[in-house]
PDB file of C-alpha atoms in Angstrom:
ATOM      1  CA  MET A   1     -12.992  -6.086 -65.971  1.00 47.00           C
ATOM      2  CA  LEU A   2     -10.992  -4.089 -63.439  1.00 41.00           C
ATOM      3  CA  THR A   3     -13.782  -4.604 -60.913  1.00 44.00           C
ATOM      4  CA  LYS A   4     -13.625  -8.374 -61.347  1.00 45.00           C
ATOM      5  CA  ILE A   5      -9.847  -8.333 -60.950  1.00 42.00           C
ATOM      6  CA  PHE A   6     -10.127  -6.182 -57.810  1.00 40.00           C
ATOM      7  CA  ASN A   7     -12.760  -8.456 -56.290  1.00 46.00           C
ATOM      8  CA  LYS A   8     -10.657 -11.506 -57.055  1.00 45.00           C
ATOM      9  CA  LEU A   9      -7.596  -9.927 -55.440  1.00 42.00           C
ATOM     10  CA  ALA A  10      -9.629  -8.903 -52.396  1.00 46.00           C
ATOM     11  CA  PHE A  11     -11.035 -12.433 -52.073  1.00 43.00           C
ATOM     12  CA  THR A  12      -7.550 -13.911 -52.391  1.00 45.00           C
ATOM     13  CA  ALA A  13      -6.210 -11.520 -49.750  1.00 45.00           C
ATOM     14  CA  SER A  14      -9.010 -12.556 -47.391  1.00 48.00           C
ATOM     15  CA  LEU A  15      -8.181 -16.220 -47.897  1.00 44.00           C
ATOM     16  CA  ILE A  16      -4.503 -15.518 -47.211  1.00 44.00           C
ATOM     17  CA  ALA A  17      -5.392 -13.602 -44.043  1.00 44.00           C
ATOM     18  CA  LEU A  18      -7.635 -16.405 -42.809  1.00 43.00           C
ATOM     19  CA  SER A  19      -5.001 -18.980 -43.684  1.00 42.00           C
ATOM     20  CA  SER A  20      -2.308 -16.983 -41.859  1.00 42.00           C
ATOM     21  CA  ALA A  21      -4.477 -16.680 -38.761  1.00 42.00           C
ATOM     22  CA  SER A  22      -5.035 -20.436 -38.825  1.00 45.00           C
ATOM     23  CA  VAL A  23      -1.350 -21.170 -39.386  1.00 50.00           C
ATOM     24  CA  PHE A  24      -0.152 -18.896 -36.592  1.00 61.00           C
ATOM     25  CA  ALA A  25      -2.900 -19.722 -34.093  1.00 78.00           C
ATOM     26  CA  LYS A  26      -1.620 -21.724 -31.157  1.00 92.00           C
ATOM     27  CA  THR A  27      -3.607 -24.068 -28.942  1.00 94.00           C
ATOM     28  CA  TYR A  28      -3.219 -23.784 -25.177  1.00 95.00           C
ATOM     29  CA  GLU A  29      -4.535 -26.215 -22.584  1.00 92.00           C
ATOM     30  CA  HIS A  30      -6.400 -24.981 -19.527  1.00 92.00           C
ATOM     31  CA  SER A  31      -8.540 -26.439 -16.748  1.00 90.00           C
ATOM     32  CA  MET A  32     -11.620 -27.003 -18.915  1.00 91.00           C
ATOM     33  CA  GLY A  33     -10.195 -27.745 -22.328  1.00 90.00           C
ATOM     34  CA  THR A  34      -8.212 -25.792 -24.885  1.00 93.00           C
ATOM     35  CA  ILE A  35      -8.142 -22.298 -26.326  1.00 94.00           C
ATOM     36  CA  GLU A  36      -6.759 -21.022 -29.629  1.00 94.00           C
ATOM     37  CA  ILE A  37      -4.992 -17.667 -29.728  1.00 93.00           C
ATOM     38  CA  ASN A  38      -3.199 -16.208 -32.742  1.00 89.00           C
ATOM     39  CA  GLU A  39      -1.894 -12.937 -31.275  1.00 94.00           C
ATOM     40  CA  VAL A  40      -1.109 -11.408 -27.894  1.00 96.00           C
ATOM     41  CA  PRO A  41      -4.452 -10.438 -26.267  1.00 96.00           C
ATOM     42  CA  GLN A  42      -4.918  -6.691 -25.812  1.00 96.00           C
ATOM     43  CA  ARG A  43      -8.413  -6.418 -24.345  1.00 97.00           C
ATOM     44  CA  VAL A  44      -8.336  -8.714 -21.315  1.00 98.00           C
ATOM     45  CA  VAL A  45     -11.005  -9.302 -18.681  1.00 98.00           C
ATOM     46  CA  VAL A  46     -10.157 -11.279 -15.535  1.00 98.00           C
ATOM     47  CA  LEU A  47     -12.943 -12.759 -13.408  1.00 98.00           C
ATOM     48  CA  GLY A  48     -11.030 -14.008 -10.351  1.00 97.00           C
ATOM     49  CA  PHE A  49      -8.454 -12.710  -7.905  1.00 97.00           C
ATOM     50  CA  GLY A  50      -5.812 -15.452  -8.195  1.00 97.00           C
ATOM     51  CA  SER A  51      -5.451 -14.965 -11.948  1.00 97.00           C
ATOM     52  CA  LEU A  52      -5.707 -11.183 -11.553  1.00 98.00           C
ATOM     53  CA  ASP A  53      -2.898 -11.330  -8.997  1.00 98.00           C
ATOM     54  CA  PHE A  54      -0.704 -13.223 -11.446  1.00 98.00           C
ATOM     55  CA  VAL A  55      -1.370 -11.238 -14.637  1.00 98.00           C
ATOM     56  CA  ASP A  56      -0.763  -8.077 -12.607  1.00 98.00           C
ATOM     57  CA  ALA A  57       2.643  -9.492 -11.630  1.00 98.00           C
ATOM     58  CA  LEU A  58       3.291 -10.103 -15.349  1.00 97.00           C
ATOM     59  CA  GLY A  59       2.628  -6.417 -16.021  1.00 97.00           C
ATOM     60  CA  ILE A  60      -0.768  -6.921 -17.667  1.00 97.00           C
ATOM     61  CA  GLU A  61      -3.599  -4.523 -16.718  1.00 95.00           C
ATOM     62  CA  PRO A  62      -7.032  -5.954 -17.543  1.00 97.00           C
ATOM     63  CA  LEU A  63      -9.959  -3.786 -18.592  1.00 97.00           C
ATOM     64  CA  GLY A  64     -12.284  -5.240 -15.997  1.00 97.00           C
ATOM     65  CA  MET A  65     -12.552  -7.545 -13.003  1.00 97.00           C
ATOM     66  CA  PRO A  66     -14.788  -8.157  -9.946  1.00 97.00           C
ATOM     67  CA  LYS A  67     -14.245  -5.329  -7.482  1.00 95.00           C
ATOM     68  CA  ASN A  68     -16.043  -6.524  -4.375  1.00 93.00           C
ATOM     69  CA  LEU A  69     -13.676  -8.075  -1.795  1.00 93.00           C
ATOM     70  CA  LEU A  70     -10.570  -7.089  -3.783  1.00 94.00           C
ATOM     71  CA  PRO A  71      -7.450  -8.077  -1.811  1.00 93.00           C
ATOM     72  CA  GLU A  72      -5.384  -5.151  -0.559  1.00 92.00           C
ATOM     73  CA  ALA A  73      -2.477  -6.148  -2.823  1.00 93.00           C
ATOM     74  CA  LEU A  74      -4.781  -5.487  -5.796  1.00 96.00           C
ATOM     75  CA  SER A  75      -6.366  -2.307  -4.431  1.00 95.00           C
ATOM     76  CA  LYS A  76      -5.281  -0.248  -7.463  1.00 96.00           C
ATOM     77  CA  TYR A  77      -8.057  -1.973  -9.430  1.00 97.00           C
ATOM     78  CA  ARG A  78     -10.648  -0.149  -7.340  1.00 96.00           C
ATOM     79  CA  ALA A  79      -9.970   2.881  -9.552  1.00 96.00           C
ATOM     80  CA  ASP A  80     -12.821   4.014 -11.808  1.00 96.00           C
ATOM     81  CA  LYS A  81     -10.885   3.313 -15.004  1.00 96.00           C
ATOM     82  CA  TYR A  82     -11.239  -0.423 -14.336  1.00 97.00           C
ATOM     83  CA  ILE A  83     -14.707  -1.825 -14.996  1.00 97.00           C
ATOM     84  CA  ASN A  84     -16.561  -3.925 -12.433  1.00 98.00           C
ATOM     85  CA  THR A  85     -17.582  -7.222 -14.069  1.00 97.00           C
ATOM     86  CA  GLY A  86     -19.800  -8.550 -11.274  1.00 95.00           C
ATOM     87  CA  SER A  87     -19.022 -10.859  -8.366  1.00 94.00           C
ATOM     88  CA  LEU A  88     -16.632 -13.786  -8.015  1.00 93.00           C
ATOM     89  CA  GLN A  89     -19.543 -16.166  -8.656  1.00 92.00           C
ATOM     90  CA  GLU A  90     -21.573 -14.249 -11.235  1.00 93.00           C
ATOM     91  CA  ALA A  91     -20.441 -12.240 -14.251  1.00 95.00           C
ATOM     92  CA  ASN A  92     -22.371  -9.308 -15.702  1.00 95.00           C
ATOM     93  CA  TYR A  93     -22.832 -10.518 -19.283  1.00 96.00           C
ATOM     94  CA  GLU A  94     -23.926  -7.122 -20.565  1.00 96.00           C
ATOM     95  CA  THR A  95     -20.727  -5.568 -19.238  1.00 97.00           C
ATOM     96  CA  LEU A  96     -18.619  -8.311 -20.810  1.00 97.00           C
ATOM     97  CA  PHE A  97     -20.278  -7.789 -24.203  1.00 95.00           C
ATOM     98  CA  THR A  98     -19.680  -4.035 -23.922  1.00 96.00           C
ATOM     99  CA  LEU A  99     -15.992  -4.485 -23.118  1.00 97.00           C
ATOM    100  CA  LYS A 100     -15.473  -6.642 -26.246  1.00 96.00           C
ATOM    101  CA  PRO A 101     -12.590  -8.649 -24.732  1.00 97.00           C
ATOM    102  CA  ASP A 102     -10.304 -10.730 -26.909  1.00 95.00           C
ATOM    103  CA  LEU A 103      -9.543 -12.895 -23.849  1.00 97.00           C
ATOM    104  CA  ILE A 104     -11.486 -13.731 -20.694  1.00 98.00           C
ATOM    105  CA  ILE A 105      -9.686 -15.406 -17.793  1.00 98.00           C
ATOM    106  CA  ALA A 106     -12.147 -17.137 -15.482  1.00 97.00           C
ATOM    107  CA  GLU A 107     -11.702 -19.181 -12.304  1.00 96.00           C
ATOM    108  CA  GLY A 108     -13.251 -22.229 -10.664  1.00 91.00           C
ATOM    109  CA  ARG A 109     -16.164 -20.378  -9.095  1.00 93.00           C
ATOM    110  CA  MET A 110     -17.412 -19.740 -12.650  1.00 94.00           C
ATOM    111  CA  ALA A 111     -16.888 -23.244 -14.023  1.00 93.00           C
ATOM    112  CA  SER A 112     -20.644 -23.754 -14.397  1.00 93.00           C
ATOM    113  CA  ILE A 113     -20.941 -20.769 -16.774  1.00 95.00           C
ATOM    114  CA  TYR A 114     -17.781 -21.475 -18.764  1.00 95.00           C
ATOM    115  CA  SER A 115     -19.673 -22.154 -22.008  1.00 95.00           C
ATOM    116  CA  ASP A 116     -21.568 -18.863 -21.674  1.00 96.00           C
ATOM    117  CA  LEU A 117     -18.320 -16.968 -21.216  1.00 96.00           C
ATOM    118  CA  ALA A 118     -16.724 -18.785 -24.150  1.00 95.00           C
ATOM    119  CA  ASP A 119     -19.617 -17.620 -26.341  1.00 95.00           C
ATOM    120  CA  ILE A 120     -18.606 -14.022 -25.603  1.00 96.00           C
ATOM    121  CA  ALA A 121     -14.842 -14.356 -26.115  1.00 96.00           C
ATOM    122  CA  PRO A 122     -12.066 -16.974 -25.942  1.00 96.00           C
ATOM    123  CA  THR A 123     -12.030 -18.028 -22.293  1.00 97.00           C
ATOM    124  CA  TYR A 124      -9.101 -19.444 -20.338  1.00 97.00           C
ATOM    125  CA  MET A 125     -10.092 -21.321 -17.176  1.00 97.00           C
ATOM    126  CA  PHE A 126      -7.597 -20.702 -14.369  1.00 97.00           C
ATOM    127  CA  GLN A 127      -8.506 -23.374 -11.818  1.00 95.00           C
ATOM    128  CA  ILE A 128      -6.101 -24.628  -9.154  1.00 93.00           C
ATOM    129  CA  ASP A 129      -6.137 -28.355  -8.386  1.00 89.00           C
ATOM    130  CA  SER A 130      -6.398 -28.599  -4.604  1.00 83.00           C
ATOM    131  CA  LYS A 131      -4.567 -31.938  -4.674  1.00 83.00           C
ATOM    132  CA  ASN A 132      -1.557 -30.447  -6.453  1.00 89.00           C
ATOM    133  CA  TYR A 133      -1.591 -26.726  -5.691  1.00 93.00           C
ATOM    134  CA  TRP A 134       1.870 -25.539  -6.698  1.00 95.00           C
ATOM    135  CA  ASP A 135       2.262 -27.807  -9.715  1.00 95.00           C
ATOM    136  CA  THR A 136      -0.988 -26.657 -11.314  1.00 95.00           C
ATOM    137  CA  THR A 137      -0.239 -23.052 -10.387  1.00 97.00           C
ATOM    138  CA  GLN A 138       3.097 -23.254 -12.202  1.00 97.00           C
ATOM    139  CA  LYS A 139       1.406 -24.690 -15.294  1.00 97.00           C
ATOM    140  CA  HIS A 140      -1.078 -21.835 -15.404  1.00 97.00           C
ATOM    141  CA  TRP A 141       1.668 -19.271 -14.884  1.00 98.00           C
ATOM    142  CA  SER A 142       3.752 -20.757 -17.700  1.00 98.00           C
ATOM    143  CA  THR A 143       0.795 -20.908 -20.070  1.00 97.00           C
ATOM    144  CA  LEU A 144      -0.313 -17.352 -19.389  1.00 98.00           C
ATOM    145  CA  GLY A 145       3.290 -16.184 -19.699  1.00 97.00           C
ATOM    146  CA  GLU A 146       3.346 -17.708 -23.175  1.00 97.00           C
ATOM    147  CA  ILE A 147      -0.056 -16.302 -24.142  1.00 97.00           C
ATOM    148  CA  PHE A 148       1.048 -12.789 -23.196  1.00 97.00           C
ATOM    149  CA  ASN A 149       4.548 -13.218 -24.675  1.00 96.00           C
ATOM    150  CA  LYS A 150       6.093 -12.829 -21.235  1.00 97.00           C
ATOM    151  CA  GLU A 151       7.682 -16.252 -20.809  1.00 97.00           C
ATOM    152  CA  GLU A 152      10.855 -14.937 -19.171  1.00 97.00           C
ATOM    153  CA  LYS A 153       8.900 -12.954 -16.585  1.00 98.00           C
ATOM    154  CA  ALA A 154       6.674 -15.950 -15.798  1.00 98.00           C
ATOM    155  CA  ASP A 155       9.720 -18.209 -15.427  1.00 98.00           C
ATOM    156  CA  ALA A 156      11.349 -15.680 -13.078  1.00 98.00           C
ATOM    157  CA  LEU A 157       8.241 -15.551 -10.873  1.00 98.00           C
ATOM    158  CA  ILE A 158       8.074 -19.355 -10.740  1.00 98.00           C
ATOM    159  CA  THR A 159      11.768 -19.556  -9.809  1.00 98.00           C
ATOM    160  CA  GLU A 160      11.299 -16.946  -7.068  1.00 98.00           C
ATOM    161  CA  ILE A 161       8.378 -18.773  -5.474  1.00 97.00           C
ATOM    162  CA  GLN A 162      10.039 -22.185  -5.812  1.00 97.00           C
ATOM    163  CA  ALA A 163      13.009 -20.882  -3.831  1.00 97.00           C
ATOM    164  CA  LYS A 164      10.643 -19.710  -1.078  1.00 97.00           C
ATOM    165  CA  VAL A 165       8.878 -23.095  -1.068  1.00 96.00           C
ATOM    166  CA  ASN A 166      12.248 -24.868  -0.799  1.00 96.00           C
ATOM    167  CA  THR A 167      13.268 -22.723   2.172  1.00 96.00           C
ATOM    168  CA  LEU A 168       9.980 -23.381   3.942  1.00 96.00           C
ATOM    169  CA  THR A 169      10.190 -27.114   3.286  1.00 95.00           C
ATOM    170  CA  SER A 170      13.698 -27.297   4.721  1.00 95.00           C
ATOM    171  CA  LEU A 171      12.387 -25.745   7.950  1.00 93.00           C
ATOM    172  CA  THR A 172       9.400 -28.093   8.239  1.00 94.00           C
ATOM    173  CA  LYS A 173      11.650 -31.111   7.621  1.00 92.00           C
ATOM    174  CA  GLN A 174      13.682 -30.104  10.650  1.00 90.00           C
ATOM    175  CA  ALA A 175      10.752 -29.237  12.920  1.00 88.00           C
ATOM    176  CA  GLN A 176       8.252 -31.834  11.572  1.00 92.00           C
ATOM    177  CA  PRO A 177       5.284 -29.974  13.080  1.00 95.00           C
ATOM    178  CA  LYS A 178       1.888 -31.634  13.228  1.00 96.00           C
ATOM    179  CA  ALA A 179      -0.588 -29.103  11.921  1.00 97.00           C
ATOM    180  CA  LEU A 180      -4.355 -28.872  12.247  1.00 97.00           C
ATOM    181  CA  THR A 181      -5.988 -26.588   9.699  1.00 96.00           C
ATOM    182  CA  VAL A 182      -9.485 -25.362  10.463  1.00 96.00           C
ATOM    183  CA  MET A 183     -12.004 -22.910   9.069  1.00 94.00           C
ATOM    184  CA  SER A 184     -14.315 -20.857  11.223  1.00 91.00           C
ATOM    185  CA  ASN A 185     -17.674 -20.321   9.510  1.00 87.00           C
ATOM    186  CA  GLY A 186     -20.090 -18.652  11.886  1.00 83.00           C
ATOM    187  CA  SER A 187     -20.306 -20.981  14.877  1.00 82.00           C
ATOM    188  CA  ASN A 188     -19.166 -24.018  12.856  1.00 89.00           C
ATOM    189  CA  ILE A 189     -15.600 -25.294  12.731  1.00 94.00           C
ATOM    190  CA  THR A 190     -14.434 -27.509   9.875  1.00 95.00           C
ATOM    191  CA  MET A 191     -11.136 -29.335   9.499  1.00 94.00           C
ATOM    192  CA  PHE A 192      -9.143 -29.707   6.263  1.00 93.00           C
ATOM    193  CA  GLY A 193      -6.412 -32.207   5.430  1.00 89.00           C
ATOM    194  CA  PRO A 194      -3.972 -32.827   2.561  1.00 89.00           C
ATOM    195  CA  VAL A 195      -6.741 -33.332  -0.027  1.00 86.00           C
ATOM    196  CA  SER A 196      -8.459 -29.950   0.265  1.00 88.00           C
ATOM    197  CA  ARG A 197      -8.124 -26.273  -0.569  1.00 88.00           C
ATOM    198  CA  PHE A 198      -5.356 -26.253   2.083  1.00 93.00           C
ATOM    199  CA  SER A 199      -3.290 -29.039   0.493  1.00 92.00           C
ATOM    200  CA  PHE A 200      -0.346 -26.640   0.086  1.00 95.00           C
ATOM    201  CA  ILE A 201       0.263 -26.822   3.847  1.00 96.00           C
ATOM    202  CA  TYR A 202       0.857 -30.561   3.740  1.00 95.00           C
ATOM    203  CA  ASN A 203       1.900 -31.461   0.200  1.00 93.00           C
ATOM    204  CA  GLU A 204       4.178 -28.550  -0.682  1.00 93.00           C
ATOM    205  CA  ALA A 205       5.104 -27.042   2.686  1.00 94.00           C
ATOM    206  CA  GLY A 206       5.650 -30.487   4.197  1.00 94.00           C
ATOM    207  CA  MET A 207       3.744 -30.235   7.467  1.00 95.00           C
ATOM    208  CA  GLN A 208       2.383 -33.385   9.109  1.00 95.00           C
ATOM    209  CA  THR A 209      -1.315 -33.887   9.844  1.00 94.00           C
ATOM    210  CA  SER A 210      -2.732 -33.673  13.350  1.00 94.00           C
ATOM    211  CA  THR A 211      -5.933 -35.622  14.011  1.00 93.00           C
ATOM    212  CA  SER A 212      -7.932 -36.880  16.973  1.00 93.00           C
ATOM    213  CA  ASP A 213      -8.265 -40.594  17.652  1.00 90.00           C
ATOM    214  CA  ASN A 214     -10.854 -40.213  20.402  1.00 92.00           C
ATOM    215  CA  VAL A 215     -13.243 -37.489  19.239  1.00 94.00           C
ATOM    216  CA  SER A 216     -15.288 -37.970  16.095  1.00 89.00           C
ATOM    217  CA  SER A 217     -15.755 -35.583  13.195  1.00 89.00           C
ATOM    218  CA  GLU A 218     -18.605 -35.314  10.709  1.00 88.00           C
ATOM    219  CA  THR A 219     -17.752 -35.597   7.029  1.00 81.00           C
ATOM    220  CA  ARG A 220     -18.875 -32.624   4.941  1.00 78.00           C
ATOM    221  CA  THR A 221     -18.283 -31.644   1.328  1.00 71.00           C
ATOM    222  CA  HIS A 222     -16.244 -28.639   2.399  1.00 76.00           C
ATOM    223  CA  GLY A 223     -14.214 -30.003   5.309  1.00 86.00           C
ATOM    224  CA  ASN A 224     -15.095 -32.202   8.269  1.00 91.00           C
ATOM    225  CA  LEU A 225     -17.219 -30.644  10.996  1.00 94.00           C
ATOM    226  CA  ILE A 226     -15.360 -30.767  14.326  1.00 96.00           C
ATOM    227  CA  SER A 227     -15.602 -29.441  17.873  1.00 95.00           C
ATOM    228  CA  PHE A 228     -13.187 -27.744  20.230  1.00 96.00           C
ATOM    229  CA  GLU A 229     -12.938 -31.090  22.031  1.00 97.00           C
ATOM    230  CA  TYR A 230     -11.581 -32.521  18.787  1.00 96.00           C
ATOM    231  CA  ILE A 231      -8.916 -29.792  18.623  1.00 97.00           C
ATOM    232  CA  ALA A 232      -7.882 -30.404  22.235  1.00 97.00           C
ATOM    233  CA  ASP A 233      -7.608 -34.156  21.686  1.00 97.00           C
ATOM    234  CA  ALA A 234      -5.668 -33.761  18.407  1.00 97.00           C
ATOM    235  CA  LYS A 235      -2.965 -31.815  20.287  1.00 97.00           C
ATOM    236  CA  PRO A 236      -1.621 -29.960  17.222  1.00 97.00           C
ATOM    237  CA  ASP A 237       1.847 -28.437  17.326  1.00 97.00           C
ATOM    238  CA  VAL A 238       0.540 -25.817  14.904  1.00 97.00           C
ATOM    239  CA  LEU A 239      -3.043 -24.597  14.676  1.00 98.00           C
ATOM    240  CA  LEU A 240      -3.917 -22.778  11.452  1.00 97.00           C
ATOM    241  CA  ILE A 241      -7.235 -20.924  11.432  1.00 96.00           C
ATOM    242  CA  LEU A 242      -9.053 -19.278   8.552  1.00 95.00           C
ATOM    243  CA  ASP A 243     -11.935 -16.941   9.335  1.00 92.00           C
ATOM    244  CA  ARG A 244     -14.295 -17.477   6.376  1.00 90.00           C
ATOM    245  CA  ASP A 245     -16.669 -14.756   7.559  1.00 88.00           C
ATOM    246  CA  GLN A 246     -13.821 -12.275   7.301  1.00 88.00           C
ATOM    247  CA  ALA A 247     -12.857 -13.615   3.873  1.00 87.00           C
ATOM    248  CA  ILE A 248     -16.315 -12.963   2.440  1.00 85.00           C
ATOM    249  CA  GLY A 249     -16.720  -9.605   4.178  1.00 84.00           C
ATOM    250  CA  LYS A 250     -19.392 -10.841   6.575  1.00 80.00           C
ATOM    251  CA  ALA A 251     -17.551 -10.174   9.829  1.00 68.00           C
ATOM    252  CA  SER A 252     -14.079  -9.499  11.129  1.00 66.00           C
ATOM    253  CA  GLY A 253     -12.250 -10.881  14.123  1.00 66.00           C
ATOM    254  CA  GLN A 254     -14.982 -13.254  15.282  1.00 80.00           C
ATOM    255  CA  ALA A 255     -12.733 -16.304  14.983  1.00 87.00           C
ATOM    256  CA  LYS A 256     -10.236 -14.954  17.523  1.00 88.00           C
ATOM    257  CA  GLN A 257     -13.007 -14.602  20.084  1.00 88.00           C
ATOM    258  CA  LEU A 258     -14.371 -18.036  19.264  1.00 91.00           C
ATOM    259  CA  PHE A 259     -10.999 -19.763  19.664  1.00 94.00           C
ATOM    260  CA  ASP A 260     -10.142 -17.999  22.915  1.00 94.00           C
ATOM    261  CA  ASN A 261     -11.140 -20.882  25.210  1.00 96.00           C
ATOM    262  CA  SER A 262      -9.612 -23.399  27.607  1.00 97.00           C
ATOM    263  CA  LEU A 263      -9.744 -26.328  25.157  1.00 97.00           C
ATOM    264  CA  VAL A 264      -7.686 -24.518  22.532  1.00 96.00           C
ATOM    265  CA  SER A 265      -5.396 -23.137  25.250  1.00 97.00           C
ATOM    266  CA  SER A 266      -4.549 -26.697  26.316  1.00 97.00           C
ATOM    267  CA  THR A 267      -2.914 -27.546  22.976  1.00 97.00           C
ATOM    268  CA  PRO A 268       0.846 -27.464  22.311  1.00 97.00           C
ATOM    269  CA  ALA A 269       0.110 -24.920  19.575  1.00 97.00           C
ATOM    270  CA  ALA A 270      -1.339 -22.467  22.097  1.00 96.00           C
ATOM    271  CA  LYS A 271       1.303 -23.096  24.743  1.00 96.00           C
ATOM    272  CA  ASN A 272       4.127 -22.529  22.254  1.00 95.00           C
ATOM    273  CA  LYS A 273       2.394 -19.578  20.547  1.00 95.00           C
ATOM    274  CA  HIS A 274       1.993 -21.449  17.268  1.00 96.00           C
ATOM    275  CA  ILE A 275      -1.583 -20.432  16.501  1.00 96.00           C
ATOM    276  CA  THR A 276      -1.748 -18.574  13.196  1.00 96.00           C
ATOM    277  CA  TYR A 277      -4.743 -16.829  11.664  1.00 96.00           C
ATOM    278  CA  LEU A 278      -4.345 -17.274   7.929  1.00 96.00           C
ATOM    279  CA  ASP A 279      -4.729 -14.332   5.597  1.00 95.00           C
ATOM    280  CA  PRO A 280      -8.316 -14.766   4.359  1.00 93.00           C
ATOM    281  CA  SER A 281      -7.849 -13.182   0.929  1.00 94.00           C
ATOM    282  CA  ALA A 282      -4.694 -15.112   0.059  1.00 95.00           C
ATOM    283  CA  TRP A 283      -5.971 -18.501   1.204  1.00 95.00           C
ATOM    284  CA  TYR A 284      -9.666 -18.293   0.314  1.00 94.00           C
ATOM    285  CA  LEU A 285     -10.158 -15.771  -2.489  1.00 94.00           C
ATOM    286  CA  ALA A 286      -6.972 -15.634  -4.575  1.00 95.00           C
ATOM    287  CA  ALA A 287      -5.744 -19.199  -5.136  1.00 94.00           C
ATOM    288  CA  GLY A 288      -2.806 -19.345  -7.533  1.00 95.00           C
ATOM    289  CA  GLY A 289      -1.887 -15.673  -7.288  1.00 97.00           C
ATOM    290  CA  TYR A 290       1.675 -14.395  -7.108  1.00 98.00           C
ATOM    291  CA  GLN A 291       1.250 -12.082  -4.113  1.00 97.00           C
ATOM    292  CA  SER A 292      -1.164 -14.491  -2.442  1.00 97.00           C
ATOM    293  CA  ILE A 293       1.199 -17.455  -2.502  1.00 97.00           C
ATOM    294  CA  LYS A 294       3.941 -15.288  -0.990  1.00 97.00           C
ATOM    295  CA  VAL A 295       1.547 -14.375   1.829  1.00 97.00           C
ATOM    296  CA  MET A 296       0.667 -18.059   2.285  1.00 97.00           C
ATOM    297  CA  ILE A 297       4.343 -18.955   2.641  1.00 97.00           C
ATOM    298  CA  ASP A 298       4.857 -16.108   5.121  1.00 97.00           C
ATOM    299  CA  ASP A 299       1.878 -17.327   7.179  1.00 97.00           C
ATOM    300  CA  LEU A 300       3.391 -20.805   7.402  1.00 96.00           C
ATOM    301  CA  HIS A 301       6.822 -19.409   8.282  1.00 94.00           C
ATOM    302  CA  ASP A 302       5.199 -17.452  11.121  1.00 93.00           C
ATOM    303  CA  SER A 303       3.402 -20.571  12.365  1.00 93.00           C
ATOM    304  CA  ILE A 304       6.628 -22.442  13.160  1.00 91.00           C
ATOM    305  CA  ARG A 305       8.902 -19.622  14.326  1.00 83.00           C
TER     306      ARG A 305
END
């Protein structure tokens, strides 16, 4: 009799626990759907540098993350106590299973394996919309601040960056510089405008676009292929250059040699010393990060001083 009563009580307690978890679970939107969380995550794995940059600013230390190409601002995560989860494109599933995370934060480079990650643990997709960089970044920051019960800290970080954006915008409104943003990838040069991974330069920072009317470009998925003749004809007031080879650890400093030529030297940007080499980690590897967006703003300040 006592056994039956005990079993009934245990069953009732289990139902209450399940009901409580359901009642207190909250649904959060992210880039690829929704996620339900009923308590502050303790075992966190982060699979991209932008989200790692932000959760670090919140005061959260994940168990694991990709370690190759870690930005200098996140160099503490090279320590052995943090587990390497693979690359920015590919996760080590065995490692993820071993870590038993209660939350995985993934980024756009892993969108194709989102369902696989979600099978391991609740997965939040931190993906920045290139058409609306700062707005989507703020939404992710606010959501993660709520998930980790650090809303005030997240709000303070958003306020800090917004003030920096406002200051930069006030300067570009006065100067109204025409900017040409290019990426050096081996011997190829591609140009990016307001609807691209560099949209922040034009949409948030307020720079104008500089284009050529006389020299053609070739449309590509990742930027339009251009020549140095195109750059000379566009006559940018500001020339912003990202060395992709440096960003992915393939080479360093090749872009500066490549752009040291008479065509680039003929531009107003060169004559007025307004050629800026963008920080490769901040602009290419860590979209939506706290430290990275500060570096981005500093780069743009430097380009118009």
